[in-house]
Amino acid sequence: MMVRVDLLMSVDGFASTTDQTAENPFGRDRSRLVETYVATRTFREHVFSDSSGTGTTGVDDRYARHYFDGIGAEIMGAGKFGFHAFPEDPDWRGWWGGEPPFRCPVFVLTHRSRPPLAMKGGTNFNFVSANPTDALAQAKKAANGKDVRIGGGPTVVREYLKAGRVDHLHVAIAPILLGRGVRLWNDLRGLDAGYTVDSETAESGTIHLTFRR
Amino acid sequence: MMVRVDLLMSVDGFASTTDQTAENPFGRDRSRLVETYVATRTFREHVFSDSSGTGTTGVDDRYARHYFDGIGAEIMGAGKFGFHAFPEDPDWRGWWGGEPPFRCPVFVLTHRSRPPLAMKGGTNFNFVSANPTDALAQAKKAANGKDVRIGGGPTVVREYLKAGRVDHLHVAIAPILLGRGVRLWNDLRGLDAGYTVDSETAESGTIHLTFRR
């Protein structure tokens, strides 16, 4: 049972984008960050339910498969769920439509008190105001022996990294410069000391950097 | 004739370190940043005058060779030359001893008025208070058809990148997190648009990222 992170970032280190508008809720920057990932066969199958077999099958797809494999629970911040973008909507159920791709219990860190949301396909959103350690204990229990993913955003991931709770960190670095957004790499001096660090470059130009215990 | 940059940085983007002390003027962080580069056969030959043929000969060495090849002049900031570390020393002649590895005219951007320093081996330090554009014009003329290197630090490099004056940018990313220092990647949104970006990982774990026009 491992605690895992997979994040996308730009060469200049921005793992979350801030150029969302009402017309384009993900932002153009977000689209550029995820494009090689969205192009993979695995992403198309798992997120778009596209079973036509189209999509890339190279190095990026191998990491996309790893992203989905063996996860028993996810922890995410309120921002990733969408509470910051839609603070006034009491019926907000996340960005992912009626059948989110998580297919496991998801623990959303928030001080809002909301009843759990059982979605189609096995995703259960639980809204917890616990501290990160207690939330992780809950997620581990729910994962039932499978891995727990710290799903983001970067601020939540950074908190777990600083606490030494992450066993496996994969960062997919897109060869673009965004110049703005939220950086993962703040105040993480010496993080590498506890890990073996490897990297490889995909056909798309994405650099896959992996920190393993 | 190209304007080129080669920089070393950490995974968290720090291309210059700030942990220098009187006892260790380069800082431990700097040592960690340069260690795979210092280990190459080319670096040993060019900087340590070590012709014994020891040193690594893999991917890192290929980039080290490229660093030294075909450079006709260098531009560097006052900090790289050492004026910030030794502001009171009128006889300061740089970090590199009597025979610096540049072996070409070097233009140090500074408001100090100092006569040129002709060093052994062909390095000529010229102290110029020109703006970056004028300094580049001087360096191009001095390079006599060869390439001009913008040698650093990161603040000087960033200025030339923002002005669109760099034809070839190579960044060697060491798989370490320093957590402090000077970042190259500030305020460079969209830099990739004018370049083809490639990367490869060396045997040492260093990621070599190259931006070519």
PDB file of N, CA and C in Angstrom, chain A residues 2-6 66 165-170 195 210-213:
ATOM      1  N   MET A   2       0.761   2.054  -1.021  1.00  0.00           N
ATOM      2  CA  MET A   2       1.589   3.259  -1.147  1.00  0.00           C
ATOM      3  C   MET A   2       0.722   4.505  -1.205  1.00  0.00           C
ATOM      4  N   VAL A   3       1.342   5.625  -0.841  1.00  0.00           N
ATOM      5  CA  VAL A   3       0.726   6.930  -1.060  1.00  0.00           C
ATOM      6  C   VAL A   3       1.392   7.530  -2.296  1.00  0.00           C
ATOM      7  N   ARG A   4       0.576   7.819  -3.303  1.00  0.00           N
ATOM      8  CA  ARG A   4       1.122   8.207  -4.605  1.00  0.00           C
ATOM      9  C   ARG A   4       0.625   9.582  -5.056  1.00  0.00           C
ATOM     10  N   VAL A   5       1.462  10.220  -5.863  1.00  0.00           N
ATOM     11  CA  VAL A   5       1.095  11.497  -6.472  1.00  0.00           C
ATOM     12  C   VAL A   5       1.456  11.444  -7.957  1.00  0.00           C
ATOM     13  N   ASP A   6       0.572  11.903  -8.809  1.00  0.00           N
ATOM     14  CA  ASP A   6       0.886  12.163 -10.216  1.00  0.00           C
ATOM     15  C   ASP A   6       0.452  13.590 -10.504  1.00  0.00           C
ATOM     16  N   HIS A  66      -0.457   3.860 -15.276  1.00  0.00           N
ATOM     17  CA  HIS A  66      -0.031   3.801 -13.872  1.00  0.00           C
ATOM     18  C   HIS A  66      -0.889   4.714 -13.000  1.00  0.00           C
ATOM     19  N   ARG A 165       4.932  12.007   3.705  1.00  0.00           N
ATOM     20  CA  ARG A 165       3.922  10.955   3.605  1.00  0.00           C
ATOM     21  C   ARG A 165       3.779  10.353   2.217  1.00  0.00           C
ATOM     22  N   VAL A 166       4.540  10.850   1.244  1.00  0.00           N
ATOM     23  CA  VAL A 166       4.367  10.384  -0.137  1.00  0.00           C
ATOM     24  C   VAL A 166       5.444   9.351  -0.484  1.00  0.00           C
ATOM     25  N   ASP A 167       5.015   8.189  -0.945  1.00  0.00           N
ATOM     26  CA  ASP A 167       5.961   7.109  -1.282  1.00  0.00           C
ATOM     27  C   ASP A 167       6.417   7.175  -2.733  1.00  0.00           C
ATOM     28  N   HIS A 168       5.588   7.719  -3.588  1.00  0.00           N
ATOM     29  CA  HIS A 168       5.842   7.665  -5.031  1.00  0.00           C
ATOM     30  C   HIS A 168       5.294   8.944  -5.658  1.00  0.00           C
ATOM     31  N   LEU A 169       6.205   9.757  -6.202  1.00  0.00           N
ATOM     32  CA  LEU A 169       5.816  11.029  -6.813  1.00  0.00           C
ATOM     33  C   LEU A 169       6.193  11.003  -8.283  1.00  0.00           C
ATOM     34  N   HIS A 170       5.205  11.145  -9.138  1.00  0.00           N
ATOM     35  CA  HIS A 170       5.476  11.236 -10.578  1.00  0.00           C
ATOM     36  C   HIS A 170       5.039  12.610 -11.067  1.00  0.00           C
ATOM     37  N   TYR A 195      14.554   9.764  -1.680  1.00  0.00           N
ATOM     38  CA  TYR A 195      14.034   9.061  -2.857  1.00  0.00           C
ATOM     39  C   TYR A 195      15.139   8.707  -3.845  1.00  0.00           C
ATOM     40  N   THR A 210      10.321  10.777 -11.779  1.00  0.00           N
ATOM     41  CA  THR A 210       9.723   9.923 -10.761  1.00  0.00           C
ATOM     42  C   THR A 210      10.610   9.855  -9.522  1.00  0.00           C
ATOM     43  N   PHE A 211      10.019  10.094  -8.379  1.00  0.00           N
ATOM     44  CA  PHE A 211      10.674   9.961  -7.084  1.00  0.00           C
ATOM     45  C   PHE A 211      10.113   8.697  -6.417  1.00  0.00           C
ATOM     46  N   ARG A 212      11.003   7.716  -6.175  1.00  0.00           N
ATOM     47  CA  ARG A 212      10.562   6.472  -5.525  1.00  0.00           C
ATOM     48  C   ARG A 212      11.308   6.314  -4.217  1.00  0.00           C
ATOM     49  N   ARG A 213      10.663   5.814  -3.200  1.00  0.00           N
ATOM     50  CA  ARG A 213      11.344   5.497  -1.937  1.00  0.00           C
ATOM     51  C   ARG A 213      12.302   4.340  -2.158  1.00  0.00           C
TER      52      ARG A 213
END
